Amino acid sequence: MVSRLKPTGFKVLSLTTISSPHQGSPFADYVIKFIGQKRLPKLYHILEKWGLETGAFEQLTTEYMRENFNPQTPDIEDVKYFSYGALTYPGIFSPFHASHRIISRVEGDNDGLVSVKSASHGVYKGTLLGPSHLDIINWTNRLKWIMKGLFGQHNKFNAVAFYLALSDMLAEEGL
């Protein structure tokens, strides 16, 4: 990512990624294989009518990342790279239930879309326990947590606190 920035009138000191699919996602592989290349344009057309972006989906496959993106996007020598992964166990009604199961079979621990293995890049700072891929970007389903709260369960991941702590970590690194 940093190697492709234009213009370069500034100096990038570090890049920290959180549950980014550096090695692609087995779920993208599964969907592409299940749907097939011939039917993929029809799916894209439907998703675009719903207002959903589709352009990057094929670029999330493990093959694309391995064969294209990663070789064409090398790390910059004097930039510090940090990464975090995430591990969740989605319930049966979670939108990540099926994708989590598919990724688990191939790569193990994951957040519902990205495995911990794929999220690791540069200095791996750790695995966030509990949040789904959407929780990480603070797109938490508040109704879900209200309902779980009725049964004594509470969201243990605070995205705002995590990102503030991440800023502190970068400051401690001198960045």
mmCIF file with all atom_site columns, C-alpha atoms in Angstrom:
data_model
loop_
_atom_site.group_PDB
_atom_site.id
_atom_site.type_symbol
_atom_site.label_atom_id
_atom_site.label_alt_id
_atom_site.label_comp_id
_atom_site.label_asym_id
_atom_site.label_entity_id
_atom_site.label_seq_id
_atom_site.pdbx_PDB_ins_code
_atom_site.Cartn_x
_atom_site.Cartn_y
_atom_site.Cartn_z
_atom_site.occupancy
_atom_site.B_iso_or_equiv
_atom_site.pdbx_formal_charge
_atom_site.auth_seq_id
_atom_site.auth_comp_id
_atom_site.auth_asym_id
_atom_site.auth_atom_id
_atom_site.pdbx_PDB_model_num
ATOM 1   C CA . MET A 1 1   ? 0.000   0.000   0.000   1.00 0.00 ? 1   MET A CA 1
ATOM 2   C CA . VAL A 1 2   ? 2.672   2.495   0.990   1.00 0.00 ? 2   VAL A CA 1
ATOM 3   C CA . SER A 1 3   ? 4.783   1.647   -2.083  1.00 0.00 ? 3   SER A CA 1
ATOM 4   C CA . ARG A 1 4   ? 1.952   2.797   -4.388  1.00 0.00 ? 4   ARG A CA 1
ATOM 5   C CA . LEU A 1 5   ? 1.236   6.197   -2.830  1.00 0.00 ? 5   LEU A CA 1
ATOM 6   C CA . LYS A 1 6   ? 1.453   9.140   -5.209  1.00 0.00 ? 6   LYS A CA 1
ATOM 7   C CA . PRO A 1 7   ? 2.526   11.926  -4.844  1.00 0.00 ? 7   PRO A CA 1
ATOM 8   C CA . THR A 1 8   ? 5.302   11.301  -2.370  1.00 0.00 ? 8   THR A CA 1
ATOM 9   C CA . GLY A 1 9   ? 5.771   14.758  -0.850  1.00 0.00 ? 9   GLY A CA 1
ATOM 10  C CA . PHE A 1 10  ? 5.603   13.250  2.635   1.00 0.00 ? 10  PHE A CA 1
ATOM 11  C CA . LYS A 1 11  ? 7.255   10.483  4.625   1.00 0.00 ? 11  LYS A CA 1
ATOM 12  C CA . VAL A 1 12  ? 5.261   7.477   5.794   1.00 0.00 ? 12  VAL A CA 1
ATOM 13  C CA . LEU A 1 13  ? 6.684   6.190   9.090   1.00 0.00 ? 13  LEU A CA 1
ATOM 14  C CA . SER A 1 14  ? 4.458   3.180   9.673   1.00 0.00 ? 14  SER A CA 1
ATOM 15  C CA . LEU A 1 15  ? 1.474   1.177   8.525   1.00 0.00 ? 15  LEU A CA 1
ATOM 16  C CA . THR A 1 16  ? -0.698  -0.700  10.994  1.00 0.00 ? 16  THR A CA 1
ATOM 17  C CA . THR A 1 17  ? -3.317  -3.078  9.656   1.00 0.00 ? 17  THR A CA 1
ATOM 18  C CA . ILE A 1 18  ? -6.131  -4.635  11.636  1.00 0.00 ? 18  ILE A CA 1
ATOM 19  C CA . SER A 1 19  ? -7.540  -7.892  10.324  1.00 0.00 ? 19  SER A CA 1
ATOM 20  C CA . SER A 1 20  ? -6.476  -7.077  6.763   1.00 0.00 ? 20  SER A CA 1
ATOM 21  C CA . PRO A 1 21  ? -6.329  -10.044 4.365   1.00 0.00 ? 21  PRO A CA 1
ATOM 22  C CA . HIS A 1 22  ? -2.641  -9.839  3.438   1.00 0.00 ? 22  HIS A CA 1
ATOM 23  C CA . GLN A 1 23  ? -2.762  -13.395 2.097   1.00 0.00 ? 23  GLN A CA 1
ATOM 24  C CA . GLY A 1 24  ? -6.366  -13.204 0.821   1.00 0.00 ? 24  GLY A CA 1
ATOM 25  C CA . SER A 1 25  ? -9.410  -14.943 2.228   1.00 0.00 ? 25  SER A CA 1
ATOM 26  C CA . PRO A 1 26  ? -10.450 -18.567 1.758   1.00 0.00 ? 26  PRO A CA 1
ATOM 27  C CA . PHE A 1 27  ? -14.034 -17.302 1.900   1.00 0.00 ? 27  PHE A CA 1
ATOM 28  C CA . ALA A 1 28  ? -13.442 -15.258 -1.284  1.00 0.00 ? 28  ALA A CA 1
ATOM 29  C CA . ASP A 1 29  ? -11.957 -18.411 -2.857  1.00 0.00 ? 29  ASP A CA 1
ATOM 30  C CA . TYR A 1 30  ? -15.040 -20.394 -1.844  1.00 0.00 ? 30  TYR A CA 1
ATOM 31  C CA . VAL A 1 31  ? -17.523 -17.833 -3.178  1.00 0.00 ? 31  VAL A CA 1
ATOM 32  C CA . ILE A 1 32  ? -15.708 -17.474 -6.508  1.00 0.00 ? 32  ILE A CA 1
ATOM 33  C CA . LYS A 1 33  ? -15.550 -21.271 -6.882  1.00 0.00 ? 33  LYS A CA 1
ATOM 34  C CA . PHE A 1 34  ? -19.177 -21.781 -5.782  1.00 0.00 ? 34  PHE A CA 1
ATOM 35  C CA . ILE A 1 35  ? -20.618 -19.101 -8.054  1.00 0.00 ? 35  ILE A CA 1
ATOM 36  C CA . GLY A 1 36  ? -18.269 -19.711 -10.963 1.00 0.00 ? 36  GLY A CA 1
ATOM 37  C CA . GLN A 1 37  ? -16.635 -17.221 -13.296 1.00 0.00 ? 37  GLN A CA 1
ATOM 38  C CA . LYS A 1 38  ? -19.576 -17.258 -15.746 1.00 0.00 ? 38  LYS A CA 1
ATOM 39  C CA . ARG A 1 39  ? -22.184 -16.311 -13.118 1.00 0.00 ? 39  ARG A CA 1
ATOM 40  C CA . LEU A 1 40  ? -19.997 -13.774 -11.286 1.00 0.00 ? 40  LEU A CA 1
ATOM 41  C CA . PRO A 1 41  ? -20.987 -10.780 -13.507 1.00 0.00 ? 41  PRO A CA 1
ATOM 42  C CA . LYS A 1 42  ? -24.680 -11.491 -12.765 1.00 0.00 ? 42  LYS A CA 1
ATOM 43  C CA . LEU A 1 43  ? -23.982 -11.503 -9.027  1.00 0.00 ? 43  LEU A CA 1
ATOM 44  C CA . TYR A 1 44  ? -22.038 -8.243  -9.336  1.00 0.00 ? 44  TYR A CA 1
ATOM 45  C CA . HIS A 1 45  ? -24.952 -6.689  -11.231 1.00 0.00 ? 45  HIS A CA 1
ATOM 46  C CA . ILE A 1 46  ? -27.403 -7.659  -8.482  1.00 0.00 ? 46  ILE A CA 1
ATOM 47  C CA . LEU A 1 47  ? -25.128 -6.436  -5.687  1.00 0.00 ? 47  LEU A CA 1
ATOM 48  C CA . GLU A 1 48  ? -24.514 -3.139  -7.479  1.00 0.00 ? 48  GLU A CA 1
ATOM 49  C CA . LYS A 1 49  ? -28.291 -2.597  -7.819  1.00 0.00 ? 49  LYS A CA 1
ATOM 50  C CA . TRP A 1 50  ? -28.431 -2.905  -4.007  1.00 0.00 ? 50  TRP A CA 1
ATOM 51  C CA . GLY A 1 51  ? -25.718 -0.256  -3.787  1.00 0.00 ? 51  GLY A CA 1
ATOM 52  C CA . LEU A 1 52  ? -22.931 -2.642  -2.761  1.00 0.00 ? 52  LEU A CA 1
ATOM 53  C CA . GLU A 1 53  ? -19.372 -2.382  -4.077  1.00 0.00 ? 53  GLU A CA 1
ATOM 54  C CA . THR A 1 54  ? -18.104 -5.432  -5.948  1.00 0.00 ? 54  THR A CA 1
ATOM 55  C CA . GLY A 1 55  ? -14.876 -4.403  -7.650  1.00 0.00 ? 55  GLY A CA 1
ATOM 56  C CA . ALA A 1 56  ? -12.470 -5.762  -5.061  1.00 0.00 ? 56  ALA A CA 1
ATOM 57  C CA . PHE A 1 57  ? -14.102 -9.109  -4.362  1.00 0.00 ? 57  PHE A CA 1
ATOM 58  C CA . GLU A 1 58  ? -12.004 -11.148 -6.820  1.00 0.00 ? 58  GLU A CA 1
ATOM 59  C CA . GLN A 1 59  ? -8.945  -9.325  -5.496  1.00 0.00 ? 59  GLN A CA 1
ATOM 60  C CA . LEU A 1 60  ? -9.537  -10.845 -2.055  1.00 0.00 ? 60  LEU A CA 1
ATOM 61  C CA . THR A 1 61  ? -8.797  -14.391 -3.215  1.00 0.00 ? 61  THR A CA 1
ATOM 62  C CA . THR A 1 62  ? -5.681  -16.089 -1.929  1.00 0.00 ? 62  THR A CA 1
ATOM 63  C CA . GLU A 1 63  ? -4.456  -16.608 -5.494  1.00 0.00 ? 63  GLU A CA 1
ATOM 64  C CA . TYR A 1 64  ? -4.801  -12.934 -6.439  1.00 0.00 ? 64  TYR A CA 1
ATOM 65  C CA . MET A 1 65  ? -2.991  -11.778 -3.314  1.00 0.00 ? 65  MET A CA 1
ATOM 66  C CA . ARG A 1 66  ? -0.195  -14.336 -3.775  1.00 0.00 ? 66  ARG A CA 1
ATOM 67  C CA . GLU A 1 67  ? 0.236   -13.956 -7.559  1.00 0.00 ? 67  GLU A CA 1
ATOM 68  C CA . ASN A 1 68  ? -0.574  -10.272 -8.142  1.00 0.00 ? 68  ASN A CA 1
ATOM 69  C CA . PHE A 1 69  ? -1.048  -7.859  -5.277  1.00 0.00 ? 69  PHE A CA 1
ATOM 70  C CA . ASN A 1 70  ? 1.755   -8.876  -2.920  1.00 0.00 ? 70  ASN A CA 1
ATOM 71  C CA . PRO A 1 71  ? 4.487   -9.125  -5.615  1.00 0.00 ? 71  PRO A CA 1
ATOM 72  C CA . GLN A 1 72  ? 3.433   -5.748  -7.055  1.00 0.00 ? 72  GLN A CA 1
ATOM 73  C CA . THR A 1 73  ? 3.189   -4.035  -3.652  1.00 0.00 ? 73  THR A CA 1
ATOM 74  C CA . PRO A 1 74  ? 6.458   -4.544  -1.786  1.00 0.00 ? 74  PRO A CA 1
ATOM 75  C CA . ASP A 1 75  ? 7.137   -3.191  1.687   1.00 0.00 ? 75  ASP A CA 1
ATOM 76  C CA . ILE A 1 76  ? 9.226   -0.040  1.886   1.00 0.00 ? 76  ILE A CA 1
ATOM 77  C CA . GLU A 1 77  ? 12.494  -0.617  3.749   1.00 0.00 ? 77  GLU A CA 1
ATOM 78  C CA . ASP A 1 78  ? 12.340  2.271   6.241   1.00 0.00 ? 78  ASP A CA 1
ATOM 79  C CA . VAL A 1 79  ? 8.611   1.970   7.044   1.00 0.00 ? 79  VAL A CA 1
ATOM 80  C CA . LYS A 1 80  ? 7.595   0.017   10.149  1.00 0.00 ? 80  LYS A CA 1
ATOM 81  C CA . TYR A 1 81  ? 4.763   -2.464  9.569   1.00 0.00 ? 81  TYR A CA 1
ATOM 82  C CA . PHE A 1 82  ? 2.501   -3.687  12.372  1.00 0.00 ? 82  PHE A CA 1
ATOM 83  C CA . SER A 1 83  ? -0.563  -5.903  12.251  1.00 0.00 ? 83  SER A CA 1
ATOM 84  C CA . TYR A 1 84  ? -3.343  -7.348  14.373  1.00 0.00 ? 84  TYR A CA 1
ATOM 85  C CA . GLY A 1 85  ? -5.693  -10.234 13.731  1.00 0.00 ? 85  GLY A CA 1
ATOM 86  C CA . ALA A 1 86  ? -9.005  -11.079 15.339  1.00 0.00 ? 86  ALA A CA 1
ATOM 87  C CA . LEU A 1 87  ? -10.766 -14.177 16.588  1.00 0.00 ? 87  LEU A CA 1
ATOM 88  C CA . THR A 1 88  ? -14.484 -14.515 17.078  1.00 0.00 ? 88  THR A CA 1
ATOM 89  C CA . TYR A 1 89  ? -16.934 -17.370 17.457  1.00 0.00 ? 89  TYR A CA 1
ATOM 90  C CA . PRO A 1 90  ? -20.107 -16.212 15.696  1.00 0.00 ? 90  PRO A CA 1
ATOM 91  C CA . GLY A 1 91  ? -23.459 -17.581 16.746  1.00 0.00 ? 91  GLY A CA 1
ATOM 92  C CA . ILE A 1 92  ? -25.795 -19.442 14.445  1.00 0.00 ? 92  ILE A CA 1
ATOM 93  C CA . PHE A 1 93  ? -27.706 -16.247 13.555  1.00 0.00 ? 93  PHE A CA 1
ATOM 94  C CA . SER A 1 94  ? -24.569 -14.218 12.836  1.00 0.00 ? 94  SER A CA 1
ATOM 95  C CA . PRO A 1 95  ? -23.992 -13.102 9.243   1.00 0.00 ? 95  PRO A CA 1
ATOM 96  C CA . PHE A 1 96  ? -20.473 -14.516 9.708   1.00 0.00 ? 96  PHE A CA 1
ATOM 97  C CA . HIS A 1 97  ? -21.557 -18.016 10.763  1.00 0.00 ? 97  HIS A CA 1
ATOM 98  C CA . ALA A 1 98  ? -20.985 -19.678 7.352   1.00 0.00 ? 98  ALA A CA 1
ATOM 99  C CA . SER A 1 99  ? -17.907 -17.674 6.354   1.00 0.00 ? 99  SER A CA 1
ATOM 100 C CA . HIS A 1 100 ? -16.271 -18.319 9.740   1.00 0.00 ? 100 HIS A CA 1
ATOM 101 C CA . ARG A 1 101 ? -16.783 -22.063 9.331   1.00 0.00 ? 101 ARG A CA 1
ATOM 102 C CA . ILE A 1 102 ? -15.333 -22.064 5.786   1.00 0.00 ? 102 ILE A CA 1
ATOM 103 C CA . ILE A 1 103 ? -12.251 -20.065 6.811   1.00 0.00 ? 103 ILE A CA 1
ATOM 104 C CA . SER A 1 104 ? -11.761 -22.172 9.969   1.00 0.00 ? 104 SER A CA 1
ATOM 105 C CA . ARG A 1 105 ? -11.502 -25.349 7.905   1.00 0.00 ? 105 ARG A CA 1
ATOM 106 C CA . VAL A 1 106 ? -8.734  -23.893 5.749   1.00 0.00 ? 106 VAL A CA 1
ATOM 107 C CA . GLU A 1 107 ? -6.793  -21.483 7.992   1.00 0.00 ? 107 GLU A CA 1
ATOM 108 C CA . GLY A 1 108 ? -8.109  -21.776 11.538  1.00 0.00 ? 108 GLY A CA 1
ATOM 109 C CA . ASP A 1 109 ? -8.855  -18.802 13.784  1.00 0.00 ? 109 ASP A CA 1
ATOM 110 C CA . ASN A 1 110 ? -10.619 -15.858 12.108  1.00 0.00 ? 110 ASN A CA 1
ATOM 111 C CA . ASP A 1 111 ? -12.958 -12.906 12.591  1.00 0.00 ? 111 ASP A CA 1
ATOM 112 C CA . GLY A 1 112 ? -15.618 -14.126 10.165  1.00 0.00 ? 112 GLY A CA 1
ATOM 113 C CA . LEU A 1 113 ? -13.887 -12.811 7.029   1.00 0.00 ? 113 LEU A CA 1
ATOM 114 C CA . VAL A 1 114 ? -10.111 -12.773 7.616   1.00 0.00 ? 114 VAL A CA 1
ATOM 115 C CA . SER A 1 115 ? -7.980  -15.424 9.281   1.00 0.00 ? 115 SER A CA 1
ATOM 116 C CA . VAL A 1 116 ? -5.390  -14.585 11.896  1.00 0.00 ? 116 VAL A CA 1
ATOM 117 C CA . LYS A 1 117 ? -2.823  -16.196 9.576   1.00 0.00 ? 117 LYS A CA 1
ATOM 118 C CA . SER A 1 118 ? -3.731  -13.879 6.701   1.00 0.00 ? 118 SER A CA 1
ATOM 119 C CA . ALA A 1 119 ? -3.868  -10.797 8.948   1.00 0.00 ? 119 ALA A CA 1
ATOM 120 C CA . SER A 1 120 ? -0.264  -11.256 10.083  1.00 0.00 ? 120 SER A CA 1
ATOM 121 C CA . HIS A 1 121 ? 2.176   -8.882  8.387   1.00 0.00 ? 121 HIS A CA 1
ATOM 122 C CA . GLY A 1 122 ? 5.296   -7.151  9.615   1.00 0.00 ? 122 GLY A CA 1
ATOM 123 C CA . VAL A 1 123 ? 5.460   -7.155  13.416  1.00 0.00 ? 123 VAL A CA 1
ATOM 124 C CA . TYR A 1 124 ? 2.384   -9.045  14.585  1.00 0.00 ? 124 TYR A CA 1
ATOM 125 C CA . LYS A 1 125 ? 1.114   -7.237  17.688  1.00 0.00 ? 125 LYS A CA 1
ATOM 126 C CA . GLY A 1 126 ? -1.568  -9.713  18.688  1.00 0.00 ? 126 GLY A CA 1
ATOM 127 C CA . THR A 1 127 ? -4.989  -11.228 18.203  1.00 0.00 ? 127 THR A CA 1
ATOM 128 C CA . LEU A 1 128 ? -8.100  -9.348  19.297  1.00 0.00 ? 128 LEU A CA 1
ATOM 129 C CA . LEU A 1 129 ? -10.366 -11.815 21.084  1.00 0.00 ? 129 LEU A CA 1
ATOM 130 C CA . GLY A 1 130 ? -14.092 -11.528 20.483  1.00 0.00 ? 130 GLY A CA 1
ATOM 131 C CA . PRO A 1 131 ? -14.733 -8.924  17.799  1.00 0.00 ? 131 PRO A CA 1
ATOM 132 C CA . SER A 1 132 ? -16.067 -9.790  14.364  1.00 0.00 ? 132 SER A CA 1
ATOM 133 C CA . HIS A 1 133 ? -14.751 -8.106  11.256  1.00 0.00 ? 133 HIS A CA 1
ATOM 134 C CA . LEU A 1 134 ? -17.485 -5.455  11.563  1.00 0.00 ? 134 LEU A CA 1
ATOM 135 C CA . ASP A 1 135 ? -16.905 -4.900  15.284  1.00 0.00 ? 135 ASP A CA 1
ATOM 136 C CA . ILE A 1 136 ? -13.291 -3.983  14.491  1.00 0.00 ? 136 ILE A CA 1
ATOM 137 C CA . ILE A 1 137 ? -14.412 -0.996  12.437  1.00 0.00 ? 137 ILE A CA 1
ATOM 138 C CA . ASN A 1 138 ? -16.944 -0.076  15.144  1.00 0.00 ? 138 ASN A CA 1
ATOM 139 C CA . TRP A 1 139 ? -19.855 -1.081  12.948  1.00 0.00 ? 139 TRP A CA 1
ATOM 140 C CA . THR A 1 140 ? -21.377 -2.980  15.810  1.00 0.00 ? 140 THR A CA 1
ATOM 141 C CA . ASN A 1 141 ? -24.959 -4.100  15.652  1.00 0.00 ? 141 ASN A CA 1
ATOM 142 C CA . ARG A 1 142 ? -26.368 -2.259  18.653  1.00 0.00 ? 142 ARG A CA 1
ATOM 143 C CA . LEU A 1 143 ? -29.612 -4.267  18.610  1.00 0.00 ? 143 LEU A CA 1
ATOM 144 C CA . LYS A 1 144 ? -27.575 -7.471  18.863  1.00 0.00 ? 144 LYS A CA 1
ATOM 145 C CA . TRP A 1 145 ? -25.826 -6.185  21.991  1.00 0.00 ? 145 TRP A CA 1
ATOM 146 C CA . ILE A 1 146 ? -29.054 -4.928  23.527  1.00 0.00 ? 146 ILE A CA 1
ATOM 147 C CA . MET A 1 147 ? -30.558 -8.394  23.094  1.00 0.00 ? 147 MET A CA 1
ATOM 148 C CA . LYS A 1 148 ? -27.444 -10.130 24.409  1.00 0.00 ? 148 LYS A CA 1
ATOM 149 C CA . GLY A 1 149 ? -27.422 -7.710  27.344  1.00 0.00 ? 149 GLY A CA 1
ATOM 150 C CA . LEU A 1 150 ? -30.820 -9.042  28.368  1.00 0.00 ? 150 LEU A CA 1
ATOM 151 C CA . PHE A 1 151 ? -29.092 -12.412 28.842  1.00 0.00 ? 151 PHE A CA 1
ATOM 152 C CA . GLY A 1 152 ? -26.123 -10.980 30.721  1.00 0.00 ? 152 GLY A CA 1
ATOM 153 C CA . GLN A 1 153 ? -23.692 -10.923 27.804  1.00 0.00 ? 153 GLN A CA 1
ATOM 154 C CA . HIS A 1 154 ? -21.790 -7.727  27.040  1.00 0.00 ? 154 HIS A CA 1
ATOM 155 C CA . ASN A 1 155 ? -19.563 -6.552  24.227  1.00 0.00 ? 155 ASN A CA 1
ATOM 156 C CA . LYS A 1 156 ? -16.026 -6.806  25.571  1.00 0.00 ? 156 LYS A CA 1
ATOM 157 C CA . PHE A 1 157 ? -14.409 -5.105  22.556  1.00 0.00 ? 157 PHE A CA 1
ATOM 158 C CA . ASN A 1 158 ? -14.368 -1.327  22.531  1.00 0.00 ? 158 ASN A CA 1
ATOM 159 C CA . ALA A 1 159 ? -13.184 -0.150  19.106  1.00 0.00 ? 159 ALA A CA 1
ATOM 160 C CA . VAL A 1 160 ? -12.614 3.449   20.209  1.00 0.00 ? 160 VAL A CA 1
ATOM 161 C CA . ALA A 1 161 ? -10.478 2.343   23.167  1.00 0.00 ? 161 ALA A CA 1
ATOM 162 C CA . PHE A 1 162 ? -8.550  -0.056  20.917  1.00 0.00 ? 162 PHE A CA 1
ATOM 163 C CA . TYR A 1 163 ? -7.684  2.672   18.394  1.00 0.00 ? 163 TYR A CA 1
ATOM 164 C CA . LEU A 1 164 ? -6.663  5.063   21.160  1.00 0.00 ? 164 LEU A CA 1
ATOM 165 C CA . ALA A 1 165 ? -4.380  2.350   22.577  1.00 0.00 ? 165 ALA A CA 1
ATOM 166 C CA . LEU A 1 166 ? -3.025  1.800   19.062  1.00 0.00 ? 166 LEU A CA 1
ATOM 167 C CA . SER A 1 167 ? -2.091  5.497   18.926  1.00 0.00 ? 167 SER A CA 1
ATOM 168 C CA . ASP A 1 168 ? -0.296  5.085   22.253  1.00 0.00 ? 168 ASP A CA 1
ATOM 169 C CA . MET A 1 169 ? 1.588   2.041   20.903  1.00 0.00 ? 169 MET A CA 1
ATOM 170 C CA . LEU A 1 170 ? 2.766   4.035   17.880  1.00 0.00 ? 170 LEU A CA 1
ATOM 171 C CA . ALA A 1 171 ? 3.883   6.891   20.156  1.00 0.00 ? 171 ALA A CA 1
ATOM 172 C CA . GLU A 1 172 ? 5.850   4.422   22.289  1.00 0.00 ? 172 GLU A CA 1
ATOM 173 C CA . GLU A 1 173 ? 7.507   3.185   19.089  1.00 0.00 ? 173 GLU A CA 1
ATOM 174 C CA . GLY A 1 174 ? 8.566   6.772   18.405  1.00 0.00 ? 174 GLY A CA 1
ATOM 175 C CA . LEU A 1 175 ? 6.208   7.162   15.513  1.00 0.00 ? 175 LEU A CA 1
#
